Each structure stands twice: as structure tokens, then as C-alpha cells.
XYZ file of C-alpha atoms in Angstrom:
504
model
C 39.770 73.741 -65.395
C 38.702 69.973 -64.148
C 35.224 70.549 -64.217
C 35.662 71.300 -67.764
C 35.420 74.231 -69.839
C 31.466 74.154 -69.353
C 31.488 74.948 -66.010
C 30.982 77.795 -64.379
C 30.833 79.075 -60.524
C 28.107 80.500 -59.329
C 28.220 84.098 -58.338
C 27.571 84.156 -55.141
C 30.839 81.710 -54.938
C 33.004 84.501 -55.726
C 31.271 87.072 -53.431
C 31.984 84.377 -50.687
C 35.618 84.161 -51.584
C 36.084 88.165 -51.527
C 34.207 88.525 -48.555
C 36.177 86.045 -46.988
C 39.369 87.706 -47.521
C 37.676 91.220 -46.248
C 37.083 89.238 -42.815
C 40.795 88.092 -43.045
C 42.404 91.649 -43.708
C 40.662 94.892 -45.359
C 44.319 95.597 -46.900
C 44.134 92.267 -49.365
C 42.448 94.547 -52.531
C 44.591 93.272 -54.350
C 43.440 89.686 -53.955
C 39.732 90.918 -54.411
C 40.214 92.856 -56.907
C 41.799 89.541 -58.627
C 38.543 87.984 -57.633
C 36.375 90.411 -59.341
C 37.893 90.716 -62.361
C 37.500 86.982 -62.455
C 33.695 87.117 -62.107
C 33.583 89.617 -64.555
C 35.303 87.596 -67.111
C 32.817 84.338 -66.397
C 30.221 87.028 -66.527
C 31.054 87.986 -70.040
C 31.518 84.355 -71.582
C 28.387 83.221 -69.900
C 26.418 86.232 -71.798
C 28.155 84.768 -74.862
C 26.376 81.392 -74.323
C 23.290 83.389 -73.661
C 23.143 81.344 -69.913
C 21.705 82.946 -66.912
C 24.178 84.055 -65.142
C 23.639 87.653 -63.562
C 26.140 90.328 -62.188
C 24.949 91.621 -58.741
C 25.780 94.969 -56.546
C 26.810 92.114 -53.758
C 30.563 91.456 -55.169
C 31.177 95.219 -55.319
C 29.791 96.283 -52.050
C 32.534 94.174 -50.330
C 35.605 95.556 -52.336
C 34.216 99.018 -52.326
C 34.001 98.951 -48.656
C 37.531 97.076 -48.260
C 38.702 100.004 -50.347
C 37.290 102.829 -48.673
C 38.534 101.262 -44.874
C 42.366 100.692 -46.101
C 44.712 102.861 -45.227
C 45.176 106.099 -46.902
C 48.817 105.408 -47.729
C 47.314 102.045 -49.511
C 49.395 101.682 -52.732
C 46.401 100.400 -55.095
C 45.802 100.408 -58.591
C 43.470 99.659 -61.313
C 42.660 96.424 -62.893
C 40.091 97.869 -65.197
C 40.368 100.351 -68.454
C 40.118 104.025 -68.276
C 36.524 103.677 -67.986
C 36.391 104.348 -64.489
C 37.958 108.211 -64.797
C 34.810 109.757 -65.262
C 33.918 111.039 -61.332
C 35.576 114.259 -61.567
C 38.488 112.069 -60.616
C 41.503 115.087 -61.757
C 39.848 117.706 -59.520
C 39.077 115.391 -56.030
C 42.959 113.259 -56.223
C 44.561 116.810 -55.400
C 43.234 116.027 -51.880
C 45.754 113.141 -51.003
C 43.070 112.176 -47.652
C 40.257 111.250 -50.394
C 42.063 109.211 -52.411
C 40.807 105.594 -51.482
C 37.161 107.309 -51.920
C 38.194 108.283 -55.162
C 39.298 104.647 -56.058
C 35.989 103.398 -54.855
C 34.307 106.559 -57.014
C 36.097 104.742 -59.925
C 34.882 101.402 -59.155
C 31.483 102.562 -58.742
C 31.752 104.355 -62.462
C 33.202 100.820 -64.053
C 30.427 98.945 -62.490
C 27.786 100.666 -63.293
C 28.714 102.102 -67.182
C 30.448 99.468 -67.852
C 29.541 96.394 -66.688
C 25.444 97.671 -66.129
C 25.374 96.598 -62.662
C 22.904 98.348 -60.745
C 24.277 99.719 -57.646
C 21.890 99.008 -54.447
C 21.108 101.307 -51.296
C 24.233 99.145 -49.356
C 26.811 100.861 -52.469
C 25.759 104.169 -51.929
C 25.709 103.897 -47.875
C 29.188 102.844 -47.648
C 30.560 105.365 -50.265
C 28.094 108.297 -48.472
C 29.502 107.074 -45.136
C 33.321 107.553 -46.575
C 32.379 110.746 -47.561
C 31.010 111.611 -43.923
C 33.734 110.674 -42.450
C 36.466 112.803 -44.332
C 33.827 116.036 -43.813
C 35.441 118.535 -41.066
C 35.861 122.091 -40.611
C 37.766 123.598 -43.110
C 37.337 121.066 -45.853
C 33.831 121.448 -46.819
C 35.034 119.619 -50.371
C 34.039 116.260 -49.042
C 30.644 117.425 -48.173
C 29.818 118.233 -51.513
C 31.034 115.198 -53.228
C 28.949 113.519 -50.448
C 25.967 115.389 -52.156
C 27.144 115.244 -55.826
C 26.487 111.402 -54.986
C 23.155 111.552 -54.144
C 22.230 113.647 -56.900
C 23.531 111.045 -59.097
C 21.082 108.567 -58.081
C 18.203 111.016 -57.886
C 19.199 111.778 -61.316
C 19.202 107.924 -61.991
C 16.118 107.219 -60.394
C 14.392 109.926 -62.811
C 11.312 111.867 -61.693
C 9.353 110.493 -58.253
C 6.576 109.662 -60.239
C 7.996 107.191 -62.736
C 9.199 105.455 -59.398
C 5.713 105.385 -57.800
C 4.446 103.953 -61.171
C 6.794 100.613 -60.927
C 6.511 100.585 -57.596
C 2.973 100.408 -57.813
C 3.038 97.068 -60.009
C 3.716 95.061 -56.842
C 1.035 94.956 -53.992
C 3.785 95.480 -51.293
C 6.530 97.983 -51.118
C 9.589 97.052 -48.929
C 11.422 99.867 -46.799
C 14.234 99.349 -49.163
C 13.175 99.806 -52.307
C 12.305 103.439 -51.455
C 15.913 104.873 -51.948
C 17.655 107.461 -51.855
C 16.077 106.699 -48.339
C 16.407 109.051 -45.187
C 19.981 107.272 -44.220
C 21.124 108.250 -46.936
C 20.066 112.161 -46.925
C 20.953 112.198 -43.077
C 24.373 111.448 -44.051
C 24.949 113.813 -46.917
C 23.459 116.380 -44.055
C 25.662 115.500 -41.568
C 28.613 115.782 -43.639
C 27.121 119.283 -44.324
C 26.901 119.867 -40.567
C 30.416 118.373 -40.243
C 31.912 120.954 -41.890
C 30.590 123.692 -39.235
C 30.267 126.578 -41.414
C 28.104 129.252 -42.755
C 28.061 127.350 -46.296
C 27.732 123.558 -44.817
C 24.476 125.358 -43.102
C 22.888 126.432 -45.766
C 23.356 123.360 -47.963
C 21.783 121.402 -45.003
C 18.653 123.513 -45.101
C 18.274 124.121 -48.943
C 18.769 119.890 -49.112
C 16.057 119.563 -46.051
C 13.555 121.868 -47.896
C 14.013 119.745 -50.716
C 13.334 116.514 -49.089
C 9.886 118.087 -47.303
C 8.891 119.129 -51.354
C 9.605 115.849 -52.831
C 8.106 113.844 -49.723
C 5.114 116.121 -50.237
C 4.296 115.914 -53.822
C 5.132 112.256 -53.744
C 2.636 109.675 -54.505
C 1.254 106.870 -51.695
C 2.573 103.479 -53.160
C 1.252 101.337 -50.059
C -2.050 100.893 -48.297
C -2.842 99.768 -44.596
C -6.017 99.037 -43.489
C -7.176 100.929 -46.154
C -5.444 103.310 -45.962
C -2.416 105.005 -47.701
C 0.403 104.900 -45.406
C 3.712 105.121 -47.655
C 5.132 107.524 -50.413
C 7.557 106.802 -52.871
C 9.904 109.208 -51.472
C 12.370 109.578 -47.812
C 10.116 111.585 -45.427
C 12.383 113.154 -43.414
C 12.304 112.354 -39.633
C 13.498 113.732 -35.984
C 17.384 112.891 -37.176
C 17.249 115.363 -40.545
C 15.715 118.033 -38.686
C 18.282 117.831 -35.721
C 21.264 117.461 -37.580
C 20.171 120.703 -39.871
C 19.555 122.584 -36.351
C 22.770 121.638 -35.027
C 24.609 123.178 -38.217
C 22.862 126.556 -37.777
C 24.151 126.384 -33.850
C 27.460 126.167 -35.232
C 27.368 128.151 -38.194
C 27.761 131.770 -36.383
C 25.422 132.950 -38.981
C 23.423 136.246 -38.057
C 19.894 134.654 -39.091
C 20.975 130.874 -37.246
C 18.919 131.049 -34.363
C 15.943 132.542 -36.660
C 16.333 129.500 -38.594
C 16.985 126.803 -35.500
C 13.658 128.403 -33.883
C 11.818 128.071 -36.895
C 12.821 124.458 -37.983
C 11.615 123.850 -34.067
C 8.210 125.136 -34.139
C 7.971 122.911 -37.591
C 8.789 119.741 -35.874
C 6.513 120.974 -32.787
C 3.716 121.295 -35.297
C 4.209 118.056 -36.906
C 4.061 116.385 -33.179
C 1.127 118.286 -32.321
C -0.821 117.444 -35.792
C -0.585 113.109 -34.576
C 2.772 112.357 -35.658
C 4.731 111.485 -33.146
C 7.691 110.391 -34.459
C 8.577 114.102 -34.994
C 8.608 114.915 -30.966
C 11.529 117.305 -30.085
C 13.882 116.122 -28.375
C 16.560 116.806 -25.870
C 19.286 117.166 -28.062
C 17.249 119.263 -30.835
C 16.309 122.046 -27.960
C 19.338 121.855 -26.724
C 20.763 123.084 -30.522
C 18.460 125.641 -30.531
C 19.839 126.956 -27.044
C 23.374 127.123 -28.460
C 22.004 128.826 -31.665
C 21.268 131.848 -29.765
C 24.481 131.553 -28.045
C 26.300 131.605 -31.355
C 24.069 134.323 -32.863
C 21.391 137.118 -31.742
C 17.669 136.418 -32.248
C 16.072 138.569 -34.537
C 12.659 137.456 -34.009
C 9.313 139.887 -33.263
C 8.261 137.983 -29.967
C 8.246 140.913 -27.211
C 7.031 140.860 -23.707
C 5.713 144.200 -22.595
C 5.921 145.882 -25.946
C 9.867 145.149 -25.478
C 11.604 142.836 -27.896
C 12.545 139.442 -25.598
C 15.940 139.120 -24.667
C 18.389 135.848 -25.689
C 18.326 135.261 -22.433
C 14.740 135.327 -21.743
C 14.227 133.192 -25.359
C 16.626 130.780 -23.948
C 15.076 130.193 -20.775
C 11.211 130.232 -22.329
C 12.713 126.892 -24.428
C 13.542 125.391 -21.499
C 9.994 125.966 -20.228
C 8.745 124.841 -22.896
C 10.839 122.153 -23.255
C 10.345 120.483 -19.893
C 6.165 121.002 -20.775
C 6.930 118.635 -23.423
C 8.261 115.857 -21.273
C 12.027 116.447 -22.986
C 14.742 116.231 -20.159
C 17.190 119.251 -20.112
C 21.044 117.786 -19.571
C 24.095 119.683 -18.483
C 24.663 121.143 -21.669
C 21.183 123.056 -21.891
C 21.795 124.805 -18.455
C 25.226 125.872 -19.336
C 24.390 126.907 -22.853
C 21.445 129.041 -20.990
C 24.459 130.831 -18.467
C 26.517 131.277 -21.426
C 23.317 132.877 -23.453
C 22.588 134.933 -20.360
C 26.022 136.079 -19.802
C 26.334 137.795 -23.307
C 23.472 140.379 -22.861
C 24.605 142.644 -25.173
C 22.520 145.724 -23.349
C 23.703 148.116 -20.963
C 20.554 148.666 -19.221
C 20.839 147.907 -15.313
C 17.529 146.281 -15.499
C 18.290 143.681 -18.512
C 21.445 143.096 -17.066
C 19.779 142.078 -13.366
C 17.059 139.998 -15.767
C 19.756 138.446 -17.674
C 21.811 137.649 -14.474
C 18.509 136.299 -12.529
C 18.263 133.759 -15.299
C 21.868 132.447 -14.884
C 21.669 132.036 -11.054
C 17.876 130.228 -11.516
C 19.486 128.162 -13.967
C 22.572 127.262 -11.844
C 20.382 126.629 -8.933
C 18.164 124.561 -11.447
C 21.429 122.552 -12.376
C 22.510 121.655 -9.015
C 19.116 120.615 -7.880
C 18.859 118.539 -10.852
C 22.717 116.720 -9.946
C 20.700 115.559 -6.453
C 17.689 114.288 -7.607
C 16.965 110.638 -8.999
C 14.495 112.382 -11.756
C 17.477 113.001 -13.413
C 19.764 110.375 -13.384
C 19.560 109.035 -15.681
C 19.397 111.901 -18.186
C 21.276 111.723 -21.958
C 24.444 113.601 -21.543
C 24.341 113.475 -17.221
C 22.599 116.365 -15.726
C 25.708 118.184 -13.207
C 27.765 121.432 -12.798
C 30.943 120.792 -14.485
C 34.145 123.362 -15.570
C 32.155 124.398 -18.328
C 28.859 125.915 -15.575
C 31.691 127.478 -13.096
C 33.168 128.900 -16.208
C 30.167 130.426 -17.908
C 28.709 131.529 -13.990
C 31.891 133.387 -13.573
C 31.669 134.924 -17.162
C 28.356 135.961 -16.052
C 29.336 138.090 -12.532
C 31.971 139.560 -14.695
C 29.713 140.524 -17.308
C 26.569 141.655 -15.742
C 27.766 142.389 -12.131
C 28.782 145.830 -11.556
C 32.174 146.739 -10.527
C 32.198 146.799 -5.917
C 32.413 144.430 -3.238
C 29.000 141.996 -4.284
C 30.828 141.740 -7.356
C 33.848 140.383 -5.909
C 31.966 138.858 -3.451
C 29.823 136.248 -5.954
C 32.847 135.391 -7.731
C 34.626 134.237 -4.833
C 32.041 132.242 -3.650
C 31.705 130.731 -7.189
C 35.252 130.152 -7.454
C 35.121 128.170 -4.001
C 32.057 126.256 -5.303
C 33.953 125.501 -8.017
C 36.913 124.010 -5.651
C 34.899 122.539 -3.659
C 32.904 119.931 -5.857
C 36.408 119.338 -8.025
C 35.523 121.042 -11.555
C 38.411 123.535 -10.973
C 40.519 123.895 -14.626
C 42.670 126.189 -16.768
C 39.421 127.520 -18.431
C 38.026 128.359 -14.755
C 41.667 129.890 -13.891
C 41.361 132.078 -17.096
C 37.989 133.648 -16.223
C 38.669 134.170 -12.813
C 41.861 135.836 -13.774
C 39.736 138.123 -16.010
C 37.092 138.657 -13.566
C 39.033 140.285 -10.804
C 42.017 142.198 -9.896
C 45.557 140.746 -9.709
C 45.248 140.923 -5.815
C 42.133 139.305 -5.393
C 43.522 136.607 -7.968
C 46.421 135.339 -5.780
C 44.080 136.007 -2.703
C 41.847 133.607 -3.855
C 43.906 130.675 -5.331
C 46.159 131.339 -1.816
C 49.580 131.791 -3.792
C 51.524 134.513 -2.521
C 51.469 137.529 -4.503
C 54.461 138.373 -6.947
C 56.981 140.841 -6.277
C 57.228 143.011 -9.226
C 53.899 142.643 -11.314
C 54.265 143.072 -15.503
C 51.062 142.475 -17.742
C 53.001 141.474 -20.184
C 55.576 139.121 -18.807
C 53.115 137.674 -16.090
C 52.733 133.760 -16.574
C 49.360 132.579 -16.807
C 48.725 130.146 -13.623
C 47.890 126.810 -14.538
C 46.121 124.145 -12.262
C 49.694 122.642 -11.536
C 51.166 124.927 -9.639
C 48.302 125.132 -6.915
C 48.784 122.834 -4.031
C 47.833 119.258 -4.324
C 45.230 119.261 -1.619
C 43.223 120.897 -4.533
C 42.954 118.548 -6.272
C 39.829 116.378 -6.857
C 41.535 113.196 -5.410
C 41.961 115.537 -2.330
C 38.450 117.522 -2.055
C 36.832 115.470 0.338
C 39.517 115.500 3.047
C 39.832 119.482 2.355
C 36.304 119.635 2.649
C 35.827 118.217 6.317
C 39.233 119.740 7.339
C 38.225 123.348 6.285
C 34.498 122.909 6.870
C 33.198 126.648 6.498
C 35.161 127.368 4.021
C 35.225 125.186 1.433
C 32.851 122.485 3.220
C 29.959 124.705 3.501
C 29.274 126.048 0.392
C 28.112 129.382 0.430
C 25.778 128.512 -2.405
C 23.803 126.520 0.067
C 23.431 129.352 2.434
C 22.292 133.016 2.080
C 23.390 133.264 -1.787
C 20.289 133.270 -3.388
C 19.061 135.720 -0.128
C 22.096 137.982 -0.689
C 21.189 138.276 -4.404
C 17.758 138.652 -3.895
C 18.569 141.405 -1.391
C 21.588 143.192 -2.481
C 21.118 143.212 -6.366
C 17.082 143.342 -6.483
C 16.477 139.815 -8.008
C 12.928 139.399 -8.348
């Protein structure tokens, strides 16, 4: 060029020029690509000369990550050799959604085998991150290549203690040179958990178990006051543990709630033994709640020499819960109806338990939508469609059939009306919960001449009268004050249970 063939641009002058056009538009590739392959080429005849001039993971980072936020429709293609076919590239392009991942994979291969360019913890967030994203029910595939990742640079890194040993040669250890760090093993778990399956579930915990072996046969590399205070290994924190729990709430597997209880009493223990980092949180009991939704506890607690009901598990987290200073949200009360509501037994007395439980916790919910304590709680703490939904599911289930039956439903259905949560998924239970009769009583349509099962239309929010509406509920509240104004909730409900149905 004009400088003369001598001279040559620094590195970090190219990485400026590709990031620059990243910033412009994440579609130019092309143009970094260009770019690249022109530091690469500098790279090479500078080695010739045997002058200092050193590739860095920098350059890459920026196209990888331009590459793995293009479109997936992006027409790209490769400025390298072959080299870069070596990430099981056949098997993962049949899945047309991956296929900017799998140009990054590629990248990724040609700078590290081929150019001996060290990838840093920023080249394997971004790819793990891609990976995350394209992990969803019914396509566990990315999940695993998520993992297969990982594994590459544990197997890269070699053994923990060959780490500790070069880590040891410096006096202080920064947060990033401990890597694969906990980002990156929270992501390969949520991708796991993404997936919401039995399989994703069970990856999650078998890669979990695996981090608590590693982190505890790891070596300290750091001191503090004396003190060692740092292993050469991720310890996994509050985030692993509650992303693993959430994937056994959704896995439906029989032994999830076994396994959600169990991972909770571990992170309970490590609170209690000084580290608090570790404290359970609202979301993590709240996962442990929906586990025994999604699947029966198994466990050998029993109160009275009888085996504890979901129901009565459920509402001892919440106990236990609120003892540790975690704030329960909307979700954990209606997760605890919905638990309560599926007592599997037919005995009149665990039904009444399991049906005390859902009206405390009700009650629990609506005094908790009035009071400032919980305000500001994650996740809002308030009936909503989802707590008239599961309330009514829980007359209908544990209720016997007569006129208290009927009774409770109606006045949850009004409830319902009255603070504005009413929905199709409200409609459908109610519509299950009583007789056709008592339906169109209650939504005041008029009933329909000639009534067919099986060519009735399902009623659907829009064809009740507008003054139903939320926009409306005030006005119909003051102008039909008894009815809808007065909640029945507020007065003589919890008497009428107490009295009629034996609720201790």
C-alpha cells in the first residue's frame, strides 16, 4: 500500500473496523468476514518475519455474534477451507432454524484448529446463548449441542487440577479466568429446562451434580485475609439450583417433586451452614409448589402415622417459606388451590382438609392484594383468572354434589365478576362445575330451547353483556350493590364453610 510493504495495522485496527460495521448493521458478514480474512492474512506474513503480531479471540467474538443475530434466511458462505466442517456440521444443518449457529460452530472450529486462537469466556457465551435461545419444547436437539459445547472446553481445559496449578503461578486470580464459569453452566441448564421435558430434566440434574463434584474436589487458588476463599472451578449458586427445580416442575416426571424437595432442603442447608448467597427464594419455592402440582409426592413425611397429603406439603412450604423471610406472589397461592384441588383420595375427611387449604389460601391471597406488605412483591401478589379458575376446580372437585355445592360456586363465580378476572378459562370450569341450568342461570343468558351435548356452542366472554365487562365493573358494582357489590366472600363465607362443611 502507501505506507509501504513494511507496514502493518495493528490488530486491534481491524477489530475496530468489524465492530464498526456490527454497530452499522448485524447483516454486513459479508464485509466482516472480508475484514477477517484480511487480518488473518497480515497475521500469517507477520509470523513469516517472526514480528509480534498476535491473533486475539476479540476479532471473532464480533463476527461470531453478527452471525449468530442475522437472520435465519441469511444467505452466507464460507471464506475459509473445509477446515471448519468438523462440528458435527452434516447431522445439526438438517435443522434449517440452527443454521447461522452452525456457521458460527464452523468459525469457532477454523479459529481455533486452524489459526490457534484461543477462544475466551465472551466466544463461548455468545455461541451458549444462541444455543439457549433455539432450546424449546419439542426440540431438545439444541440443548444438547448447547452442552456438547461446554464439554469441549472442559475437555480443553484438561483436568481441574492442571488449571489450579497455572493458576496458582499468579498471586491473584480474576473472576474470569475461572471458566467454564457459572454463566456459562446456567445457560447450558436453562436450555435443558427450556426444553420442558422428562429428558431436558434429567440432563439438568446429572450436569448440576456434576458441577457440586468438581466445585468440591477443586483446589483453593486465592487467599483473603488468610484465608482460602476461591476454587478453580464454577460453584454453583441460587440461579443453577432454581433453574434445575423449575425443569423438574415441568417435567411431569413421577419422582419431580421428590427431586424439587430435595434440591430445596440442599440449598436450605447451604443457607443455614453461613452461606448466604444460597437463600431460597421466592421463585425457587414457588417451583417446588408447582412440582407437586405436576407430579405426586412420594416422600415418607406423615402426620399422625398418615402419609402428608400434596396439599398439606404444599401449604407446609408456604409456612416455611414465609419463616424464611421469602414473599409468596400470586403464583404460589394459585399453584397451592390447584395442588389442593387434585386430591386424588376419596376420603370425606382429606377431601374437607384438602378443600380447607384452598379457601385459607384464597382468603390468604386476597388479604395479601389489600395490604402494603405486599406490594411490592415479584410477580404482584392478587386473585387473577387463573385463582377463580383453580377455586372453582376445587368446589367441583372436593365439594359434594347438593345445594352448598352449588352454592360456593356461585358465589365464586360472582367474585370472579365482580373484581373483573372473568375469562374463557373461568367460563369452561364453571360450565363443568354445574348443570346446564344453573350455567345460563348464572351468566343471566336465557336458556336454549332444545339442548344437544354435542352440538351445544361453548359460551365465550363475548356474548355476555357488556356491562360485564371490566371497563364496566365499577358502575355494575354500585348499581347492583348486594349482588355483585357485596361480595359474599366478605360476608358469612368462611362462617358458612366453617358451619355447613365442618372446616376446622
Amino acid at each position: 500500500g502507501r505506507l509501504g510493504n513494511a507496514f502493518a495495522p495493528e490488530a486491534r485496527a481491524f477489530g475496530t473496523s468489524i465492530a464498526t460495521w456490527a454497530k452499522y448493521n448485524a447483516a454486513n458478514i459479508f464485509r466482516a468476514e472480508k475484514i477477517l480474512s484480511e487480518l488473518e492474512r497480515v497475521a500469517e506474513n507477520e509470523a513469516a518475519k517472526n514480528n509480534n503480531f498476535k491473533l486475539r479471540a476479540t476479532p471473532y467474538n464480533i463476527v461470531i455474534q453478527m452471525i449468530v443475530k442475522s437472520s435465519s434466511n441469511t444467505k452466507t458462505r464460507s471464506y475459509y477451507s473445509n477446515e471448519r466442517r468438523s462440528f458435527e456440521a452434516n447431522a445439526i444443518e438438517a435443522d434449517r432454524s440452527n443454521e447461522n449457529i452452525v456457521y458460527a460452530m464452523h468459525l469457532l472450529d477454523h479459529m481455533e484448529y486452524v489459526m490457534k486462537v484461543e477462544p475466551d469466556a465472551f466466544t463461548y457465551s455468545i455461541l451458549l446463548h444462541a444455543w439457549v435461545q433455539q432450546s424449546r419444547p419439542g426440540n431438545e436437539q439444541a440443548a444438547d449441542h448447547a452442552e456438547e459445547l461446554l464439554r469441549r472446553r472442559l475437555h480443553s481445559a484438561g483436568e481441574p487440577e492442571s488449571n489450579s496449578t497455572r493458576s496458582r503461578k499468579s498471586s491473584k486470580v480474576a473472576e474470569g479466568d475461572v471458566w467454564p464459569n457459572v454463566k456459562h453452566y446456567s445457560s447450558v441448564l436453562k436450555a435443558h429446562a427450556k426444553t420442558k421435558s422428562a429428558g431436558g430434566a434429567r440432563k439438568a440434574l446429572a450436569l448440576l451434580s456434576e458441577m457440586e463434584r468438581v466445585y468440591s474436589n477443586a483446589k483453593f487458588i486465592e487467599e483473603v485475609d488468610g484465608k482460602s476463599e476461591k476454587k478453580d472451578a464454577a460453584k454453583p449458586d441460587l440461579v443453577c439450583y432454581s433453574i434445575v427445580i423449575d425443569a423438574f416442575a415441568h417435567s411431569r416426571l413421577p419422582e419431580a417433586s421428590d427431586v424439587a424437595l430435595r434440591l430445596l432442603r440442599a440449598l436450605e442447608t447451604k443457607y443455614k451452614g453461613g452461606d448466604k448467597s444460597m437463600k431460597p427464594n421466592t421463585r425457587v419455592y414457588t417451583a417446588v409448589i408447582l412440582s407437586l402440582v405436576n407430579s405426586p409426592y412420594s416422600g415418607n413425611e406423615s402426620q399422625s402415622g398418615k402419609q402428608s397429603s400434596n396439599a398439606q406439603k404444599a401449604w407446609s412450604i408456604l409456612v416455611q417459606m414465609k419463616k424464611n423471610g421469602a414473599k409468596p406472589n400470586s403464583f404460589t397461592y394459585n399453584y397451592i388451590i390447584n395442588c389442593a384441588s387434585q386430591a386424588s383420595s376419596h376420603d370425606e375427611e382429606d377431601q374437607r382438609i384438602a378443600f380447607d387449604i384452598a379457601i385459607r389460601a384464597f382468603q390468604e391471597l386476597r388479604k395479601a392484594s389489600q395490604s402494603e406488605e405486599y406490594s411490592n412483591t415479584e410477580g404482584g401478589c392478587h386473585p387473577d383468572s387463573f385463582t377463580y379458575a383453580f377455586m372453582l376446580k376445587a368446589c367441583t372437585n372436593l365439594l359434594p354434589f347438593g345445594s352448598l355445592r352449588t352454592k360456593v360456586i356461585s358465589q365464586t363465580f360472582r367474585e370472579c365478576c365482580r373484581t373483573g378476572h372473568l375469562n374463557e378459562a373461568v367460563l369452561h370450569r364453571l360450565r363443568k362445575s354445574v348443570s346446564t341450568e344453573q350455567f345460563y342461570d348464572m351468566i343471566k343468558l336465557p336458556l336454549p330451547k332444545y339442548l344437544d351435548y354435542r352440538s351445544e356452542r361453548e359460551i365465550m366472554t363475548h356474548d355476555l353483556p357488556v356491562s360485564w365487562s371490566r371497563k364496566h365493573g365499577v358502575e355494575r358494582d354500585q348499581s347492583q350493590k348486594g349482588e355483585y357489590g357485596d361480595s359474599v366472600w366478605k360476608k358469612g363465607v368462611k362462617m358458612d364453610f366453617r358451619t355447613d362443611y365442618g372446616v376446622k
